[in-house]
Short mmCIF file of C-alpha atoms in Angstrom, two decimals:
data_model
loop_
_atom_site.label_atom_id
_atom_site.label_comp_id
_atom_site.label_asym_id
_atom_site.label_seq_id
_atom_site.Cartn_x
_atom_site.Cartn_y
_atom_site.Cartn_z
CA UNK A 23 -12.94 -11.20 -74.96
CA UNK A 24 -14.86 -13.74 -72.91
CA UNK A 25 -16.49 -16.38 -75.34
CA UNK A 26 -18.65 -19.29 -74.80
CA UNK A 27 -19.48 -21.63 -77.43
CA UNK A 28 -22.02 -24.38 -77.36
CA UNK A 29 -22.16 -27.57 -79.36
CA UNK A 30 -24.15 -30.53 -79.47
CA UNK A 31 -27.55 -29.97 -80.06
CA UNK A 32 -29.79 -31.26 -83.01
CA UNK A 33 -32.74 -33.35 -83.54
CA UNK A 34 -33.54 -36.22 -81.27
CA UNK A 35 -36.56 -38.66 -80.41
CA UNK A 36 -38.56 -38.33 -77.13
CA UNK A 37 -36.95 -40.84 -74.65
CA UNK A 38 -33.38 -40.58 -76.18
CA UNK A 39 -30.38 -38.87 -74.82
CA UNK A 40 -27.78 -35.88 -75.62
CA UNK A 41 -24.75 -34.19 -74.30
CA UNK A 42 -24.22 -30.53 -74.78
CA UNK A 43 -20.86 -29.26 -74.44
CA UNK A 44 -19.73 -25.52 -73.98
CA UNK A 45 -16.19 -24.35 -74.56
CA UNK A 46 -15.30 -21.42 -72.57
CA UNK A 47 -12.35 -18.79 -73.05
CA UNK A 48 -11.48 -15.30 -72.61
CA UNK A 49 -11.66 -15.82 -68.80
CA UNK A 50 -10.13 -17.78 -66.04
CA UNK A 51 -12.82 -20.83 -66.17
CA UNK A 52 -11.99 -22.30 -63.02
CA UNK A 53 -12.91 -19.12 -60.83
CA UNK A 54 -16.56 -18.86 -61.93
CA UNK A 55 -19.77 -20.85 -61.58
CA UNK A 56 -21.33 -21.75 -64.65
CA UNK A 57 -25.16 -22.33 -65.81
CA UNK A 58 -27.44 -23.41 -68.22
CA UNK A 59 -30.45 -21.48 -69.23
CA UNK A 60 -32.69 -22.39 -71.85
CA UNK A 61 -35.42 -21.00 -74.44
CA UNK A 62 -38.30 -22.41 -75.98
CA UNK A 63 -39.26 -21.13 -79.46
CA UNK A 64 -40.77 -17.87 -79.12
CA UNK A 65 -40.85 -18.21 -75.15
CA UNK A 66 -39.04 -16.66 -72.30
CA UNK A 67 -35.98 -17.51 -70.32
CA UNK A 68 -35.64 -20.52 -68.22
CA UNK A 69 -32.67 -21.52 -65.65
CA UNK A 70 -31.85 -25.20 -66.09
CA UNK A 71 -29.00 -26.19 -63.86
CA UNK A 72 -25.96 -24.63 -62.17
CA UNK A 73 -22.59 -25.62 -60.87
CA UNK A 74 -19.99 -24.05 -58.88
CA UNK A 75 -16.36 -23.34 -59.51
CA UNK A 76 -15.57 -26.60 -57.64
CA UNK A 77 -18.53 -28.46 -58.39
CA UNK A 78 -19.47 -28.09 -54.74
CA UNK A 79 -22.82 -26.78 -55.50
CA UNK A 80 -24.94 -28.30 -58.33
CA UNK A 81 -28.52 -27.91 -58.67
CA UNK A 82 -31.44 -28.41 -61.27
CA UNK A 83 -34.98 -27.09 -62.08
CA UNK A 84 -37.75 -29.09 -60.99
CA UNK A 85 -38.55 -29.52 -64.57
CA UNK A 86 -35.18 -31.51 -65.42
CA UNK A 87 -34.30 -32.81 -62.10
CA UNK A 88 -33.38 -36.71 -62.47
CA UNK A 89 -32.92 -36.48 -66.18
CA UNK A 90 -30.13 -33.94 -66.86
CA UNK A 91 -26.64 -33.85 -65.34
CA UNK A 92 -24.37 -31.03 -65.22
CA UNK A 93 -20.55 -31.17 -65.17
CA UNK A 94 -17.39 -29.42 -65.84
CA UNK A 95 -14.02 -30.10 -66.60
CA UNK A 96 -11.69 -27.20 -65.42
CA UNK A 97 -8.55 -28.53 -67.35
CA UNK A 98 -10.51 -28.49 -70.56
CA UNK A 99 -12.44 -25.09 -69.90
CA UNK A 100 -15.51 -26.78 -70.61
CA UNK A 101 -19.07 -26.93 -69.24
CA UNK A 102 -21.54 -30.12 -70.01
CA UNK A 103 -25.37 -30.99 -69.78
CA UNK A 104 -26.34 -34.75 -70.35
CA UNK A 105 -29.69 -34.74 -70.92
CA UNK A 106 -31.35 -38.27 -70.76
CA UNK A 107 -35.14 -39.35 -71.25
CA UNK A 108 -35.85 -35.98 -73.53
CA UNK A 109 -39.12 -34.91 -73.91
CA UNK A 110 -41.07 -32.61 -76.26
CA UNK A 111 -41.19 -29.93 -73.88
CA UNK A 112 -37.30 -29.97 -73.58
CA UNK A 113 -37.24 -28.50 -77.02
CA UNK A 114 -35.17 -25.28 -76.66
CA UNK A 115 -32.23 -23.24 -77.64
CA UNK A 116 -29.94 -24.09 -74.75
CA UNK A 117 -27.62 -21.19 -73.52
CA UNK A 118 -24.36 -21.79 -71.55
CA UNK A 119 -24.03 -18.87 -69.41
CA UNK A 120 -21.33 -17.61 -66.74
CA UNK A 121 -21.97 -16.41 -63.39
CA UNK A 122 -20.66 -12.94 -62.19
CA UNK A 123 -19.15 -14.77 -59.13
CA UNK A 124 -17.26 -17.95 -58.22
CA UNK A 125 -19.88 -19.22 -56.11
CA UNK A 126 -23.60 -19.87 -57.77
CA UNK A 127 -25.18 -16.51 -57.35
CA UNK A 128 -27.51 -16.68 -60.67
CA UNK A 129 -26.08 -13.25 -62.00
CA UNK A 130 -25.26 -14.37 -65.69
CA UNK A 131 -22.90 -12.13 -67.21
CA UNK A 132 -21.96 -13.53 -70.23
CA UNK A 133 -23.80 -16.01 -72.61
CA UNK A 134 -23.11 -18.26 -75.44
CA UNK A 135 -25.20 -18.07 -78.79
CA UNK A 136 -27.01 -21.32 -77.89
CA UNK A 137 -27.55 -24.53 -79.49
CA UNK A 138 -30.83 -25.75 -80.33
CA UNK A 139 -32.30 -28.91 -78.99
CA UNK A 140 -35.57 -30.31 -81.03
CA UNK A 141 -37.18 -33.42 -79.31
CA UNK A 142 -39.71 -34.81 -81.77
CA UNK A 143 -40.35 -37.99 -83.20
CA UNK B 12 -41.08 -20.68 -56.44
CA UNK B 13 -40.93 -16.86 -56.42
CA UNK B 14 -43.03 -15.77 -59.54
CA UNK B 15 -42.16 -12.84 -61.84
CA UNK B 16 -44.33 -10.66 -63.42
CA UNK B 17 -43.50 -7.80 -65.90
CA UNK B 18 -45.72 -4.87 -67.35
CA UNK B 19 -46.32 -3.41 -69.62
CA UNK B 20 -46.03 -6.67 -72.04
CA UNK B 21 -45.34 -4.06 -75.04
CA UNK B 22 -44.24 -0.65 -74.82
CA UNK B 23 -44.29 1.60 -77.88
CA UNK B 24 -41.86 4.33 -77.70
CA UNK B 25 -40.56 7.06 -80.11
CA UNK B 26 -36.69 7.41 -80.41
CA UNK B 27 -35.41 9.93 -77.89
CA UNK B 28 -38.14 9.32 -75.40
CA UNK B 29 -38.06 7.64 -71.82
CA UNK B 30 -39.06 4.19 -71.32
CA UNK B 31 -39.99 2.53 -68.21
CA UNK B 32 -40.63 -0.95 -67.46
CA UNK B 33 -41.80 -2.53 -64.20
CA UNK B 34 -40.82 -5.95 -62.53
CA UNK B 35 -42.94 -7.38 -59.86
CA UNK B 36 -41.92 -10.55 -57.60
CA UNK B 37 -44.47 -12.71 -55.80
CA UNK B 38 -42.38 -12.26 -52.40
CA UNK B 39 -39.33 -10.26 -51.57
CA UNK B 40 -36.31 -10.57 -53.40
CA UNK B 41 -34.41 -8.03 -51.49
CA UNK B 42 -32.25 -6.27 -54.18
CA UNK B 43 -31.28 -9.62 -55.74
CA UNK B 44 -32.66 -8.58 -59.15
CA UNK B 45 -31.31 -8.61 -62.61
CA UNK B 46 -32.23 -7.01 -66.04
CA UNK B 47 -31.30 -8.43 -69.63
CA UNK B 48 -31.89 -7.14 -72.96
CA UNK B 49 -32.46 -9.52 -75.67
CA UNK B 50 -32.65 -8.54 -79.26
CA UNK B 51 -33.95 -10.89 -82.16
CA UNK B 52 -31.66 -13.66 -83.07
CA UNK B 53 -29.06 -12.78 -80.36
CA UNK B 54 -28.41 -13.98 -76.58
CA UNK B 55 -29.55 -11.74 -73.79
CA UNK B 56 -27.29 -9.56 -72.37
CA UNK B 57 -26.79 -8.44 -68.51
CA UNK B 58 -27.82 -4.83 -68.24
CA UNK B 59 -28.30 -4.34 -64.41
CA UNK B 60 -27.67 -6.34 -61.18
CA UNK B 61 -28.26 -5.91 -57.65
CA UNK B 62 -31.48 -3.98 -58.59
CA UNK B 63 -29.24 -0.89 -59.60
CA UNK B 64 -25.65 -1.81 -60.59
CA UNK B 65 -25.17 -1.41 -64.22
CA UNK B 66 -22.86 -4.24 -65.75
CA UNK B 67 -19.51 -3.75 -67.49
CA UNK B 68 -20.23 -1.49 -70.83
CA UNK B 69 -23.97 -0.78 -70.37
CA UNK B 70 -24.57 2.87 -70.95
CA UNK B 71 -25.78 5.31 -68.25
CA UNK B 72 -29.22 6.00 -69.98
CA UNK B 73 -30.19 2.34 -68.29
CA UNK B 74 -30.85 2.71 -64.58
CA UNK B 75 -32.18 0.20 -62.18
CA UNK B 76 -34.46 0.97 -59.07
CA UNK B 77 -36.35 -0.75 -56.23
CA UNK B 78 -36.10 -3.43 -53.68
CA UNK B 79 -38.28 -6.11 -51.94
CA UNK B 80 -40.99 -6.83 -54.72
CA UNK B 81 -41.05 -3.78 -57.02
CA UNK B 82 -38.54 -2.90 -59.34
CA UNK B 83 -38.05 -0.63 -62.08
CA UNK B 84 -35.80 -0.44 -65.49
CA UNK B 85 -35.63 3.05 -66.95
CA UNK B 86 -34.07 3.86 -70.26
CA UNK B 87 -33.74 7.58 -70.20
CA UNK B 88 -33.40 8.39 -74.14
CA UNK B 89 -34.34 5.58 -76.39
CA UNK B 90 -31.49 4.95 -79.07
CA UNK B 91 -32.32 2.91 -82.08
CA UNK B 92 -30.41 -0.04 -80.53
CA UNK B 93 -32.62 -0.32 -77.64
CA UNK B 94 -35.76 -1.67 -79.20
CA UNK B 95 -36.07 -5.36 -77.70
CA UNK B 96 -37.13 -7.67 -75.10
CA UNK B 97 -36.40 -6.68 -71.57
CA UNK B 98 -36.42 -9.44 -68.88
CA UNK B 99 -36.10 -9.46 -65.19
CA UNK B 100 -34.81 -12.13 -63.03
CA UNK B 101 -34.73 -12.65 -59.50
CA UNK B 102 -31.69 -14.53 -57.89
CA UNK B 103 -32.60 -14.26 -54.08
CA UNK B 104 -34.15 -17.61 -54.02
CA UNK B 105 -30.96 -19.77 -54.84
CA UNK B 106 -30.93 -21.72 -56.93
CA UNK B 107 -34.48 -21.50 -58.18
CA UNK B 108 -33.58 -18.77 -60.55
CA UNK B 109 -36.58 -17.28 -62.11
CA UNK B 110 -37.47 -14.82 -65.07
CA UNK B 111 -40.15 -12.68 -66.07
CA UNK B 112 -42.03 -13.00 -69.24
CA UNK B 113 -40.33 -10.04 -70.77
CA UNK B 114 -41.38 -6.58 -71.94
CA UNK B 115 -41.05 -5.86 -75.45
CA UNK B 116 -39.81 -2.22 -76.27
CA UNK B 117 -41.09 -1.31 -79.96
CA UNK B 118 -40.78 1.56 -82.02
CA UNK B 119 -44.00 4.12 -82.01
#
């Protein structure tokens, strides 16, 4: 059974940093691209970042480019999101998602339960 | 950026009835269109990708159609567990993946 378990969320002041983690199991992690998708409270879904199986393709939404860094450790079956210079509009539930393909295609076939990031003073 | 719009915002349907949801892209996305279902307090679930291919384990009452800029998700006979919010998402404009604002299906 595929499982994606996010951690690392919490309350943080504007301008500070936070690192999210996603522990994957139930599939061959290094065979698939992975993504982060977020959802602000009561709002819709927003793609944040993607990374291919071999880290060869990495990209970010314009809203987070230059502030967030996605990475993965295939030996640990883990995905990460380093978030710097956090702003109030980064407040959201952050989902770790698996791509249906090896390369970054953007079809999110499995989702974690999310980790909540709240940016507030 | 490709902008996705969905209609209606809310659809009230009785159990057993058919529900039809629409999704429109601001420019052609070919068949690179997915649909997701999200219930309150839960993560989204992939229903359809490639505009019409059902994801693993998705019941046959869910079907997708369309290409280019106009797409439809049809639920042939609504079950109680189908009342949820449905999002369409384009993945043609890699990697600028964009979602629609969602359509809520609630009980009439």
